[in-house]
Structure formats: C-alpha cells, structure tokens
JSON list of C-alpha atoms in Angstrom, two decimals:
[
{"chain": "A", "resi": 1, "resn": "MET", "atom": "CA", "xyz": [86.25, 84.68, 69.45]},
{"chain": "A", "resi": 2, "resn": "SER", "atom": "CA", "xyz": [84.78, 83.88, 72.86]},
{"chain": "A", "resi": 3, "resn": "GLU", "atom": "CA", "xyz": [88.30, 83.43, 74.28]},
{"chain": "A", "resi": 4, "resn": "ASP", "atom": "CA", "xyz": [89.15, 86.96, 73.14]},
{"chain": "A", "resi": 5, "resn": "ASN", "atom": "CA", "xyz": [86.02, 88.32, 74.83]},
{"chain": "A", "resi": 6, "resn": "ASN", "atom": "CA", "xyz": [86.80, 86.45, 78.05]},
{"chain": "A", "resi": 7, "resn": "THR", "atom": "CA", "xyz": [90.39, 87.71, 78.04]},
{"chain": "A", "resi": 8, "resn": "GLN", "atom": "CA", "xyz": [89.21, 91.26, 77.36]},
{"chain": "A", "resi": 9, "resn": "ALA", "atom": "CA", "xyz": [86.68, 91.09, 80.22]},
{"chain": "A", "resi": 10, "resn": "ALA", "atom": "CA", "xyz": [89.32, 89.71, 82.58]},
{"chain": "A", "resi": 11, "resn": "ASP", "atom": "CA", "xyz": [91.74, 92.50, 81.63]},
{"chain": "A", "resi": 12, "resn": "GLN", "atom": "CA", "xyz": [89.05, 95.13, 82.24]},
{"chain": "A", "resi": 13, "resn": "ALA", "atom": "CA", "xyz": [88.23, 93.62, 85.64]},
{"chain": "A", "resi": 14, "resn": "LYS", "atom": "CA", "xyz": [91.91, 93.75, 86.61]},
{"chain": "A", "resi": 15, "resn": "ALA", "atom": "CA", "xyz": [92.18, 97.38, 85.48]},
{"chain": "A", "resi": 16, "resn": "ALA", "atom": "CA", "xyz": [89.08, 98.52, 87.41]},
{"chain": "A", "resi": 17, "resn": "PRO", "atom": "CA", "xyz": [89.87, 99.67, 90.94]},
{"chain": "A", "resi": 18, "resn": "GLN", "atom": "CA", "xyz": [88.72, 97.22, 93.57]},
{"chain": "A", "resi": 19, "resn": "ALA", "atom": "CA", "xyz": [86.49, 98.58, 96.32]},
{"chain": "A", "resi": 20, "resn": "GLN", "atom": "CA", "xyz": [88.25, 98.46, 99.66]},
{"chain": "A", "resi": 21, "resn": "PHE", "atom": "CA", "xyz": [86.85, 99.19, 103.11]},
{"chain": "A", "resi": 22, "resn": "ALA", "atom": "CA", "xyz": [88.56, 98.86, 106.48]},
{"chain": "A", "resi": 23, "resn": "VAL", "atom": "CA", "xyz": [87.80, 100.14, 109.96]},
{"chain": "A", "resi": 24, "resn": "GLN", "atom": "CA", "xyz": [91.00, 101.75, 111.19]},
{"chain": "A", "resi": 25, "resn": "ARG", "atom": "CA", "xyz": [89.81, 102.91, 114.61]},
{"chain": "A", "resi": 26, "resn": "ILE", "atom": "CA", "xyz": [86.61, 103.46, 116.61]},
{"chain": "A", "resi": 27, "resn": "TYR", "atom": "CA", "xyz": [86.75, 105.98, 119.42]},
{"chain": "A", "resi": 28, "resn": "LEU", "atom": "CA", "xyz": [84.65, 108.11, 121.72]},
{"chain": "A", "resi": 29, "resn": "LYS", "atom": "CA", "xyz": [85.30, 111.69, 120.62]},
{"chain": "A", "resi": 30, "resn": "ASP", "atom": "CA", "xyz": [83.09, 113.45, 123.21]},
{"chain": "A", "resi": 31, "resn": "ALA", "atom": "CA", "xyz": [80.57, 112.49, 125.87]},
{"chain": "A", "resi": 32, "resn": "SER", "atom": "CA", "xyz": [78.54, 114.46, 128.36]},
{"chain": "A", "resi": 33, "resn": "LEU", "atom": "CA", "xyz": [75.82, 113.93, 130.92]},
{"chain": "A", "resi": 34, "resn": "GLU", "atom": "CA", "xyz": [73.82, 116.77, 132.39]},
{"chain": "A", "resi": 35, "resn": "ALA", "atom": "CA", "xyz": [71.34, 116.00, 135.15]},
{"chain": "A", "resi": 36, "resn": "PRO", "atom": "CA", "xyz": [69.60, 119.31, 135.92]},
{"chain": "A", "resi": 37, "resn": "GLY", "atom": "CA", "xyz": [66.70, 117.43, 137.54]},
{"chain": "A", "resi": 38, "resn": "ALA", "atom": "CA", "xyz": [68.87, 115.68, 140.12]},
{"chain": "A", "resi": 39, "resn": "PRO", "atom": "CA", "xyz": [68.32, 114.99, 142.97]},
{"chain": "A", "resi": 40, "resn": "GLU", "atom": "CA", "xyz": [64.59, 115.74, 142.71]},
{"chain": "A", "resi": 41, "resn": "ALA", "atom": "CA", "xyz": [64.26, 113.42, 139.71]},
{"chain": "A", "resi": 42, "resn": "PHE", "atom": "CA", "xyz": [65.16, 110.48, 141.96]},
{"chain": "A", "resi": 43, "resn": "THR", "atom": "CA", "xyz": [62.21, 111.18, 144.30]},
{"chain": "A", "resi": 44, "resn": "LYS", "atom": "CA", "xyz": [59.54, 110.94, 141.57]},
{"chain": "A", "resi": 45, "resn": "GLN", "atom": "CA", "xyz": [58.01, 107.93, 139.88]},
{"chain": "A", "resi": 46, "resn": "TRP", "atom": "CA", "xyz": [60.12, 107.27, 136.79]},
{"chain": "A", "resi": 47, "resn": "LYS", "atom": "CA", "xyz": [57.98, 107.57, 133.64]},
{"chain": "A", "resi": 48, "resn": "PRO", "atom": "CA", "xyz": [60.30, 109.42, 131.27]},
{"chain": "A", "resi": 49, "resn": "GLU", "atom": "CA", "xyz": [59.57, 110.95, 127.90]},
{"chain": "A", "resi": 50, "resn": "VAL", "atom": "CA", "xyz": [62.71, 110.24, 125.91]},
{"chain": "A", "resi": 51, "resn": "ASN", "atom": "CA", "xyz": [63.73, 112.18, 122.81]},
{"chain": "A", "resi": 52, "resn": "LEU", "atom": "CA", "xyz": [66.50, 110.88, 120.54]},
{"chain": "A", "resi": 53, "resn": "GLU", "atom": "CA", "xyz": [68.36, 112.96, 117.95]},
{"chain": "A", "resi": 54, "resn": "LEU", "atom": "CA", "xyz": [70.94, 111.58, 115.53]},
{"chain": "A", "resi": 55, "resn": "ASN", "atom": "CA", "xyz": [73.39, 113.50, 113.37]},
{"chain": "A", "resi": 56, "resn": "THR", "atom": "CA", "xyz": [76.41, 112.48, 111.35]},
{"chain": "A", "resi": 57, "resn": "ARG", "atom": "CA", "xyz": [79.27, 114.40, 109.88]},
{"chain": "A", "resi": 58, "resn": "THR", "atom": "CA", "xyz": [82.13, 113.27, 107.71]},
{"chain": "A", "resi": 59, "resn": "ARG", "atom": "CA", "xyz": [85.48, 114.71, 106.82]},
{"chain": "A", "resi": 60, "resn": "ALA", "atom": "CA", "xyz": [88.24, 113.46, 104.60]},
{"chain": "A", "resi": 61, "resn": "ILE", "atom": "CA", "xyz": [91.54, 113.05, 106.44]},
{"chain": "A", "resi": 62, "resn": "ASN", "atom": "CA", "xyz": [93.41, 112.19, 103.23]},
{"chain": "A", "resi": 63, "resn": "ASP", "atom": "CA", "xyz": [92.66, 110.55, 99.88]},
{"chain": "A", "resi": 64, "resn": "ASN", "atom": "CA", "xyz": [91.38, 107.26, 101.31]},
{"chain": "A", "resi": 65, "resn": "LEU", "atom": "CA", "xyz": [90.88, 107.96, 105.03]},
{"chain": "A", "resi": 66, "resn": "TYR", "atom": "CA", "xyz": [87.65, 109.40, 106.40]},
{"chain": "A", "resi": 67, "resn": "GLU", "atom": "CA", "xyz": [86.45, 110.34, 109.87]},
{"chain": "A", "resi": 68, "resn": "VAL", "atom": "CA", "xyz": [82.75, 109.75, 110.50]},
{"chain": "A", "resi": 69, "resn": "VAL", "atom": "CA", "xyz": [81.22, 111.16, 113.69]},
{"chain": "A", "resi": 70, "resn": "LEU", "atom": "CA", "xyz": [77.83, 109.97, 114.87]},
{"chain": "A", "resi": 71, "resn": "THR", "atom": "CA", "xyz": [76.30, 112.35, 117.42]},
{"chain": "A", "resi": 72, "resn": "VAL", "atom": "CA", "xyz": [73.58, 110.87, 119.61]},
{"chain": "A", "resi": 73, "resn": "THR", "atom": "CA", "xyz": [71.64, 113.25, 121.84]},
{"chain": "A", "resi": 74, "resn": "VAL", "atom": "CA", "xyz": [69.15, 111.85, 124.34]},
{"chain": "A", "resi": 75, "resn": "THR", "atom": "CA", "xyz": [66.89, 114.09, 126.41]},
{"chain": "A", "resi": 76, "resn": "ALA", "atom": "CA", "xyz": [64.74, 112.56, 129.14]},
{"chain": "A", "resi": 77, "resn": "LYS", "atom": "CA", "xyz": [61.92, 114.48, 130.76]},
{"chain": "A", "resi": 78, "resn": "ASN", "atom": "CA", "xyz": [60.03, 113.18, 133.77]},
{"chain": "A", "resi": 79, "resn": "GLU", "atom": "CA", "xyz": [56.79, 114.86, 134.76]},
{"chain": "A", "resi": 80, "resn": "GLY", "atom": "CA", "xyz": [57.56, 117.65, 132.30]},
{"chain": "A", "resi": 81, "resn": "GLU", "atom": "CA", "xyz": [60.97, 118.50, 133.78]},
{"chain": "A", "resi": 82, "resn": "ASN", "atom": "CA", "xyz": [64.37, 117.74, 132.29]},
{"chain": "A", "resi": 83, "resn": "ALA", "atom": "CA", "xyz": [65.78, 114.75, 134.15]},
{"chain": "A", "resi": 84, "resn": "PHE", "atom": "CA", "xyz": [68.93, 114.38, 132.04]},
{"chain": "A", "resi": 85, "resn": "LEU", "atom": "CA", "xyz": [70.58, 115.15, 128.74]},
{"chain": "A", "resi": 86, "resn": "ILE", "atom": "CA", "xyz": [73.23, 112.83, 127.31]},
{"chain": "A", "resi": 87, "resn": "GLU", "atom": "CA", "xyz": [75.29, 113.63, 124.24]},
{"chain": "A", "resi": 88, "resn": "VAL", "atom": "CA", "xyz": [77.78, 111.20, 122.76]},
{"chain": "A", "resi": 89, "resn": "GLN", "atom": "CA", "xyz": [80.00, 111.72, 119.73]},
{"chain": "A", "resi": 90, "resn": "GLN", "atom": "CA", "xyz": [81.09, 108.27, 118.60]},
{"chain": "A", "resi": 91, "resn": "ALA", "atom": "CA", "xyz": [83.68, 108.44, 115.85]},
{"chain": "A", "resi": 92, "resn": "GLY", "atom": "CA", "xyz": [85.54, 106.15, 113.54]},
{"chain": "A", "resi": 93, "resn": "LEU", "atom": "CA", "xyz": [88.36, 106.28, 111.03]},
{"chain": "A", "resi": 94, "resn": "PHE", "atom": "CA", "xyz": [87.57, 104.36, 107.87]},
{"chain": "A", "resi": 95, "resn": "ALA", "atom": "CA", "xyz": [89.90, 103.54, 104.98]},
{"chain": "A", "resi": 96, "resn": "ILE", "atom": "CA", "xyz": [87.77, 103.53, 101.84]},
{"chain": "A", "resi": 97, "resn": "SER", "atom": "CA", "xyz": [88.83, 103.40, 98.20]},
{"chain": "A", "resi": 98, "resn": "GLY", "atom": "CA", "xyz": [87.59, 102.28, 94.80]},
{"chain": "A", "resi": 99, "resn": "LEU", "atom": "CA", "xyz": [83.99, 103.47, 95.21]},
{"chain": "A", "resi": 100, "resn": "GLU", "atom": "CA", "xyz": [82.00, 105.64, 92.83]},
{"chain": "A", "resi": 101, "resn": "GLN", "atom": "CA", "xyz": [80.47, 108.81, 94.32]},
{"chain": "A", "resi": 102, "resn": "PRO", "atom": "CA", "xyz": [76.95, 107.39, 95.05]},
{"chain": "A", "resi": 103, "resn": "GLN", "atom": "CA", "xyz": [78.47, 104.32, 96.72]},
{"chain": "A", "resi": 104, "resn": "MET", "atom": "CA", "xyz": [80.85, 106.52, 98.71]},
{"chain": "A", "resi": 105, "resn": "GLN", "atom": "CA", "xyz": [77.97, 108.73, 99.89]},
{"chain": "A", "resi": 106, "resn": "HIS", "atom": "CA", "xyz": [76.01, 105.68, 101.02]},
{"chain": "A", "resi": 107, "resn": "THR", "atom": "CA", "xyz": [79.02, 104.15, 102.75]},
{"chain": "A", "resi": 108, "resn": "LEU", "atom": "CA", "xyz": [79.82, 107.34, 104.68]},
{"chain": "A", "resi": 109, "resn": "GLY", "atom": "CA", "xyz": [76.19, 108.30, 105.31]},
{"chain": "A", "resi": 110, "resn": "ALA", "atom": "CA", "xyz": [74.67, 104.95, 106.25]},
{"chain": "A", "resi": 111, "resn": "PHE", "atom": "CA", "xyz": [77.12, 102.05, 106.48]},
{"chain": "A", "resi": 112, "resn": "CYS", "atom": "CA", "xyz": [79.70, 103.74, 108.73]},
{"chain": "A", "resi": 113, "resn": "PRO", "atom": "CA", "xyz": [77.08, 105.17, 111.15]},
{"chain": "A", "resi": 114, "resn": "SER", "atom": "CA", "xyz": [75.58, 101.66, 111.39]},
{"chain": "A", "resi": 115, "resn": "ILE", "atom": "CA", "xyz": [78.97, 100.40, 112.56]},
{"chain": "A", "resi": 116, "resn": "LEU", "atom": "CA", "xyz": [79.31, 103.24, 115.10]},
{"chain": "A", "resi": 117, "resn": "PHE", "atom": "CA", "xyz": [75.79, 103.09, 116.57]},
{"chain": "A", "resi": 118, "resn": "PRO", "atom": "CA", "xyz": [76.25, 100.05, 118.86]},
{"chain": "A", "resi": 119, "resn": "TYR", "atom": "CA", "xyz": [79.25, 101.76, 120.47]},
{"chain": "A", "resi": 120, "resn": "ALA", "atom": "CA", "xyz": [77.32, 105.02, 120.90]},
{"chain": "A", "resi": 121, "resn": "ARG", "atom": "CA", "xyz": [74.36, 103.10, 122.30]},
{"chain": "A", "resi": 122, "resn": "GLU", "atom": "CA", "xyz": [76.58, 101.46, 124.92]},
{"chain": "A", "resi": 123, "resn": "ALA", "atom": "CA", "xyz": [78.14, 104.82, 125.86]},
{"chain": "A", "resi": 124, "resn": "VAL", "atom": "CA", "xyz": [74.67, 106.40, 126.30]},
{"chain": "A", "resi": 125, "resn": "ASP", "atom": "CA", "xyz": [73.53, 103.51, 128.49]},
{"chain": "A", "resi": 126, "resn": "SER", "atom": "CA", "xyz": [76.72, 103.68, 130.56]},
{"chain": "A", "resi": 127, "resn": "LEU", "atom": "CA", "xyz": [76.35, 107.43, 131.14]},
{"chain": "A", "resi": 128, "resn": "ALA", "atom": "CA", "xyz": [72.71, 107.02, 132.19]},
{"chain": "A", "resi": 129, "resn": "ASN", "atom": "CA", "xyz": [73.76, 104.35, 134.70]},
{"chain": "A", "resi": 130, "resn": "LYS", "atom": "CA", "xyz": [76.60, 106.51, 136.02]},
{"chain": "A", "resi": 131, "resn": "GLY", "atom": "CA", "xyz": [74.07, 109.28, 136.56]},
{"chain": "A", "resi": 132, "resn": "SER", "atom": "CA", "xyz": [72.04, 106.80, 138.67]},
{"chain": "A", "resi": 133, "resn": "PHE", "atom": "CA", "xyz": [69.24, 106.64, 136.10]},
{"chain": "A", "resi": 134, "resn": "PRO", "atom": "CA", "xyz": [67.71, 103.38, 134.86]},
{"chain": "A", "resi": 135, "resn": "SER", "atom": "CA", "xyz": [69.33, 101.65, 131.88]},
{"chain": "A", "resi": 136, "resn": "LEU", "atom": "CA", "xyz": [68.55, 103.24, 128.57]},
{"chain": "A", "resi": 137, "resn": "MET", "atom": "CA", "xyz": [68.96, 100.73, 125.77]},
{"chain": "A", "resi": 138, "resn": "LEU", "atom": "CA", "xyz": [68.24, 102.62, 122.56]},
{"chain": "A", "resi": 139, "resn": "ALA", "atom": "CA", "xyz": [66.38, 100.73, 119.84]},
{"chain": "A", "resi": 140, "resn": "PRO", "atom": "CA", "xyz": [68.31, 99.82, 116.70]},
{"chain": "A", "resi": 141, "resn": "VAL", "atom": "CA", "xyz": [68.31, 102.46, 113.95]},
{"chain": "A", "resi": 142, "resn": "ASN", "atom": "CA", "xyz": [67.92, 101.82, 110.23]},
{"chain": "A", "resi": 143, "resn": "PHE", "atom": "CA", "xyz": [70.56, 104.17, 108.83]},
{"chain": "A", "resi": 144, "resn": "ASP", "atom": "CA", "xyz": [69.87, 102.98, 105.27]},
{"chain": "A", "resi": 145, "resn": "ALA", "atom": "CA", "xyz": [66.29, 104.26, 105.55]},
{"chain": "A", "resi": 146, "resn": "LEU", "atom": "CA", "xyz": [67.42, 107.55, 107.13]},
{"chain": "A", "resi": 147, "resn": "PHE", "atom": "CA", "xyz": [70.01, 108.02, 104.37]},
{"chain": "A", "resi": 148, "resn": "ALA", "atom": "CA", "xyz": [67.44, 107.29, 101.64]},
{"chain": "A", "resi": 149, "resn": "GLU", "atom": "CA", "xyz": [65.05, 109.82, 103.22]},
{"chain": "A", "resi": 150, "resn": "GLN", "atom": "CA", "xyz": [67.80, 112.45, 103.36]},
{"chain": "A", "resi": 151, "resn": "MET", "atom": "CA", "xyz": [68.73, 111.84, 99.70]},
{"chain": "A", "resi": 152, "resn": "GLN", "atom": "CA", "xyz": [65.06, 112.14, 98.69]},
{"chain": "A", "resi": 153, "resn": "LYS", "atom": "CA", "xyz": [64.73, 115.47, 100.55]},
{"chain": "A", "resi": 154, "resn": "GLN", "atom": "CA", "xyz": [67.88, 116.78, 98.85]},
{"chain": "A", "resi": 155, "resn": "ALA", "atom": "CA", "xyz": [66.56, 115.71, 95.43]},
{"chain": "A", "resi": 156, "resn": "GLN", "atom": "CA", "xyz": [63.21, 117.42, 96.07]},
{"chain": "A", "resi": 157, "resn": "ALA", "atom": "CA", "xyz": [64.94, 120.60, 97.24]},
{"chain": "A", "resi": 158, "resn": "ALA", "atom": "CA", "xyz": [67.13, 120.60, 94.12]},
{"chain": "A", "resi": 159, "resn": "ALA", "atom": "CA", "xyz": [64.08, 120.05, 91.88]},
{"chain": "A", "resi": 160, "resn": "LYS", "atom": "CA", "xyz": [62.10, 122.99, 93.32]},
{"chain": "A", "resi": 161, "resn": "PRO", "atom": "CA", "xyz": [62.40, 126.04, 91.09]},
{"chain": "A", "resi": 162, "resn": "THR", "atom": "CA", "xyz": [63.65, 129.18, 92.75]},
{"chain": "A", "resi": 163, "resn": "ALA", "atom": "CA", "xyz": [61.59, 132.40, 92.70]},
{"chain": "A", "resi": 164, "resn": "ALA", "atom": "CA", "xyz": [63.83, 133.80, 89.96]},
{"chain": "A", "resi": 165, "resn": "GLU", "atom": "CA", "xyz": [63.23, 130.73, 87.77]},
{"chain": "A", "resi": 166, "resn": "THR", "atom": "CA", "xyz": [59.43, 130.91, 88.03]},
{"chain": "A", "resi": 167, "resn": "HIS", "atom": "CA", "xyz": [59.17, 134.52, 86.75]}
]
C-alpha cells in the first residue's frame, strides 16, 4: 500500500509544472541627469536633502517572458534649491514559468526589482559623478517589504465598501 502511495505522489510531482526562473537580459532603458543648480551648486557647501522615489512596472512579452522596469528618481536639493535630478529606468527580461498567481506577483513585484536595483544604484551614482556631484550610493531597499505594503493597501482598498454599498 505504501509503495502505491509513493508511486502516486511521484507521478503527481512529475505532472506538476516545475517553477522556472531565468534572467535573460538586464539593460538600461533610460537615464537622465538634470542639473538646474549648476554651476552655482558647486560654489555652496554641500549638505543635500536627497529624495528617492521608486516605481516598477511589468509587461508580458509572451507567455513566459516578462519585462520589469525599475524607475529610480533621485532629487537633491542644496540650501533649498534643486541641485540635480537623476532618473534611471533599469530594466530586465525574465523568463518565468510554472508559478501560481500569488508567486508570480511576488516574483515580478519584489524579486525582479531586487535583482535590478544594484544596477540602477550604480547608474545613479555614475550619473551623479558625471555631473561633478559627490558619489551617491543609495542604501539597499527591501522590495519584499515594499511589495507586502502595496498588497496590504490593495486589500484594504478592496475591502472598503463603496458609497453605493453602504446605502
């Protein structure tokens, strides 16, 4: 009897699709540096206020190929004036198959951006240096926590009754 159960379990495991993930390509899709405060920004003591914004977007290229674009926008103000604005769109092509919907959402919304962030971080730092500004090494980002927060907000928004439902 236990041999039959083991054989049955093995057959089911073989029939279930295996999760597959592969990075096909990582590329810089767009990058820009604006330095509206130059050259005056170079004459002032450098004590910047830095603002970081992160956004991701995903699109399916075909059944198992997805493009994920991580947009990193960094604005630096010095003495209340814009010193520079850097925007980088770091992208990747990912071959993904055999995942259930929640796993796929997490992979595209957190795992892939985690892979792209070090490349975007390097591009931001490089652009700051090319603009003659001090190095700007962005702190690591916990994309799992950001994804969980986004999912929680979506769940709360879906749970709120609309005005029509409350009357």
